[in-house]
């Protein structure tokens, strides 16, 4: 169910504009508004989940997680990141640094990434 006021649900509904880079029946991908790397896109499920913590072992959720990762690698390729590599990140909850509570996968590249992440 779509909660009132969810920013990313509003992006899915085209109520808030975004720079869309990829879309299929399950996911939407768009450029991050505050990029932390030269290339930084997000991939989100169209169905609202607050985070990966919300995904259950039900078939529909397993499929959705597969769609999210598959779209992540497609977006990375589309944005020209395959040659030098990239990072896929999911932040969950307070310690994970999650700020938007609609599950999303960060696709980041265009510079070498540090490890461990901050
Ligand atoms: P989190 O910190 O929850 O893992 O990531 C949320 C991401 O959403 C951040 O990188 C932030 O820049 C991005 N973001 C927040 N608001 C908007 C918005 O209105 N549009 C877009 N395109 N990205 C947003
Ligand atoms: Zn949402």
PDB file of N, CA, C and O in Angstrom, residues 26-27 45 47 49 52 54-71 103:
ATOM      1  N   UNK A  26       8.196  -3.464 -12.883  1.00  0.00           N
ATOM      2  CA  UNK A  26       8.485  -3.681 -11.458  1.00  0.00           C
ATOM      3  C   UNK A  26       9.248  -2.552 -10.792  1.00  0.00           C
ATOM      4  O   UNK A  26       9.088  -2.317  -9.597  1.00  0.00           O
ATOM      5  N   UNK A  27      10.125  -1.894 -11.538  1.00  0.00           N
ATOM      6  CA  UNK A  27      11.040  -0.918 -10.942  1.00  0.00           C
ATOM      7  C   UNK A  27      11.096   0.366 -11.754  1.00  0.00           C
ATOM      8  O   UNK A  27      10.750   0.396 -12.934  1.00  0.00           O
ATOM      9  N   UNK A  45      11.694  -0.269  -6.223  1.00  0.00           N
ATOM     10  CA  UNK A  45      10.512  -1.036  -6.639  1.00  0.00           C
ATOM     11  C   UNK A  45       9.328  -0.087  -6.734  1.00  0.00           C
ATOM     12  O   UNK A  45       9.211   0.856  -5.938  1.00  0.00           O
ATOM     13  N   UNK A  47       6.355  -0.899  -6.098  1.00  0.00           N
ATOM     14  CA  UNK A  47       5.548  -1.216  -4.912  1.00  0.00           C
ATOM     15  C   UNK A  47       6.284  -0.719  -3.666  1.00  0.00           C
ATOM     16  O   UNK A  47       7.487  -0.944  -3.515  1.00  0.00           O
ATOM     17  N   UNK A  49       7.893  -0.517  -0.199  1.00  0.00           N
ATOM     18  CA  UNK A  49       8.409  -1.202   0.989  1.00  0.00           C
ATOM     19  C   UNK A  49       9.288  -0.178   1.674  1.00  0.00           C
ATOM     20  O   UNK A  49       9.990   0.581   0.993  1.00  0.00           O
ATOM     21  N   UNK A  52      14.788  -2.778   2.881  1.00  0.00           N
ATOM     22  CA  UNK A  52      14.995  -4.205   2.607  1.00  0.00           C
ATOM     23  C   UNK A  52      14.511  -5.051   3.786  1.00  0.00           C
ATOM     24  O   UNK A  52      14.135  -6.214   3.632  1.00  0.00           O
ATOM     25  N   UNK A  54      11.771  -4.854   5.119  1.00  0.00           N
ATOM     26  CA  UNK A  54      10.357  -5.168   4.875  1.00  0.00           C
ATOM     27  C   UNK A  54      10.164  -6.340   3.920  1.00  0.00           C
ATOM     28  O   UNK A  54       9.055  -6.850   3.799  1.00  0.00           O
ATOM     29  N   UNK A  55      11.193  -6.714   3.191  1.00  0.00           N
ATOM     30  CA  UNK A  55      11.050  -7.792   2.211  1.00  0.00           C
ATOM     31  C   UNK A  55      10.963  -9.128   2.957  1.00  0.00           C
ATOM     32  O   UNK A  55      11.804  -9.429   3.803  1.00  0.00           O
ATOM     33  N   UNK A  56       9.962  -9.906   2.644  1.00  0.00           N
ATOM     34  CA  UNK A  56       9.770 -11.203   3.302  1.00  0.00           C
ATOM     35  C   UNK A  56      10.312 -12.305   2.399  1.00  0.00           C
ATOM     36  O   UNK A  56      10.836 -12.020   1.309  1.00  0.00           O
ATOM     37  N   UNK A  57      10.165 -13.560   2.839  1.00  0.00           N
ATOM     38  CA  UNK A  57      10.603 -14.658   1.968  1.00  0.00           C
ATOM     39  C   UNK A  57       9.482 -15.116   1.027  1.00  0.00           C
ATOM     40  O   UNK A  57       9.600 -16.144   0.375  1.00  0.00           O
ATOM     41  N   UNK A  58       8.402 -14.333   0.950  1.00  0.00           N
ATOM     42  CA  UNK A  58       7.330 -14.643  -0.011  1.00  0.00           C
ATOM     43  C   UNK A  58       7.858 -14.497  -1.439  1.00  0.00           C
ATOM     44  O   UNK A  58       8.755 -13.693  -1.701  1.00  0.00           O
ATOM     45  N   UNK A  59       7.286 -15.309  -2.332  1.00  0.00           N
ATOM     46  CA  UNK A  59       7.765 -15.310  -3.720  1.00  0.00           C
ATOM     47  C   UNK A  59       7.747 -13.916  -4.344  1.00  0.00           C
ATOM     48  O   UNK A  59       8.666 -13.550  -5.071  1.00  0.00           O
ATOM     49  N   UNK A  60       6.703 -13.139  -4.051  1.00  0.00           N
ATOM     50  CA  UNK A  60       6.593 -11.805  -4.658  1.00  0.00           C
ATOM     51  C   UNK A  60       7.750 -10.907  -4.221  1.00  0.00           C
ATOM     52  O   UNK A  60       8.275 -10.127  -5.030  1.00  0.00           O
ATOM     53  N   UNK A  61       8.156 -11.016  -2.972  1.00  0.00           N
ATOM     54  CA  UNK A  61       9.263 -10.186  -2.487  1.00  0.00           C
ATOM     55  C   UNK A  61      10.603 -10.687  -3.019  1.00  0.00           C
ATOM     56  O   UNK A  61      11.483  -9.889  -3.366  1.00  0.00           O
ATOM     57  N   UNK A  62      10.748 -12.005  -3.089  1.00  0.00           N
ATOM     58  CA  UNK A  62      11.979 -12.557  -3.684  1.00  0.00           C
ATOM     59  C   UNK A  62      12.111 -12.100  -5.135  1.00  0.00           C
ATOM     60  O   UNK A  62      13.193 -11.701  -5.575  1.00  0.00           O
ATOM     61  N   UNK A  63      11.006 -12.137  -5.858  1.00  0.00           N
ATOM     62  CA  UNK A  63      11.039 -11.705  -7.260  1.00  0.00           C
ATOM     63  C   UNK A  63      11.382 -10.219  -7.348  1.00  0.00           C
ATOM     64  O   UNK A  63      12.185  -9.799  -8.184  1.00  0.00           O
ATOM     65  N   UNK A  64      10.796  -9.437  -6.466  1.00  0.00           N
ATOM     66  CA  UNK A  64      11.034  -7.995  -6.486  1.00  0.00           C
ATOM     67  C   UNK A  64      12.512  -7.697  -6.230  1.00  0.00           C
ATOM     68  O   UNK A  64      13.112  -6.849  -6.901  1.00  0.00           O
ATOM     69  N   UNK A  65      13.121  -8.402  -5.275  1.00  0.00           N
ATOM     70  CA  UNK A  65      14.551  -8.174  -5.001  1.00  0.00           C
ATOM     71  C   UNK A  65      15.399  -8.569  -6.208  1.00  0.00           C
ATOM     72  O   UNK A  65      16.395  -7.898  -6.522  1.00  0.00           O
ATOM     73  N   UNK A  66      14.999  -9.632  -6.882  1.00  0.00           N
ATOM     74  CA  UNK A  66      15.698 -10.027  -8.106  1.00  0.00           C
ATOM     75  C   UNK A  66      15.572  -8.956  -9.179  1.00  0.00           C
ATOM     76  O   UNK A  66      16.552  -8.622  -9.870  1.00  0.00           O
ATOM     77  N   UNK A  67      14.381  -8.405  -9.304  1.00  0.00           N
ATOM     78  CA  UNK A  67      14.158  -7.340 -10.291  1.00  0.00           C
ATOM     79  C   UNK A  67      15.010  -6.116  -9.973  1.00  0.00           C
ATOM     80  O   UNK A  67      15.559  -5.464 -10.862  1.00  0.00           O
ATOM     81  N   UNK A  68      15.114  -5.809  -8.672  1.00  0.00           N
ATOM     82  CA  UNK A  68      15.879  -4.629  -8.249  1.00  0.00           C
ATOM     83  C   UNK A  68      17.358  -4.782  -8.626  1.00  0.00           C
ATOM     84  O   UNK A  68      17.964  -3.873  -9.213  1.00  0.00           O
ATOM     85  N   UNK A  69      17.943  -5.933  -8.319  1.00  0.00           N
ATOM     86  CA  UNK A  69      19.356  -6.152  -8.632  1.00  0.00           C
ATOM     87  C   UNK A  69      19.588  -6.252 -10.138  1.00  0.00           C
ATOM     88  O   UNK A  69      20.576  -5.729 -10.656  1.00  0.00           O
ATOM     89  N   UNK A  70      18.677  -6.928 -10.815  1.00  0.00           N
ATOM     90  CA  UNK A  70      18.814  -7.063 -12.271  1.00  0.00           C
ATOM     91  C   UNK A  70      18.749  -5.690 -12.931  1.00  0.00           C
ATOM     92  O   UNK A  70      19.549  -5.374 -13.824  1.00  0.00           O
ATOM     93  N   UNK A  71      17.822  -4.854 -12.468  1.00  0.00           N
ATOM     94  CA  UNK A  71      17.729  -3.498 -13.010  1.00  0.00           C
ATOM     95  C   UNK A  71      18.987  -2.704 -12.655  1.00  0.00           C
ATOM     96  O   UNK A  71      19.466  -1.908 -13.464  1.00  0.00           O
ATOM     97  N   UNK A 103      12.310   1.493  -0.140  1.00  0.00           N
ATOM     98  CA  UNK A 103      13.477   0.699  -0.552  1.00  0.00           C
ATOM     99  C   UNK A 103      14.106   1.232  -1.842  1.00  0.00           C
ATOM    100  O   UNK A 103      13.393   1.510  -2.809  1.00  0.00           O
TER     101      UNK A 103
END
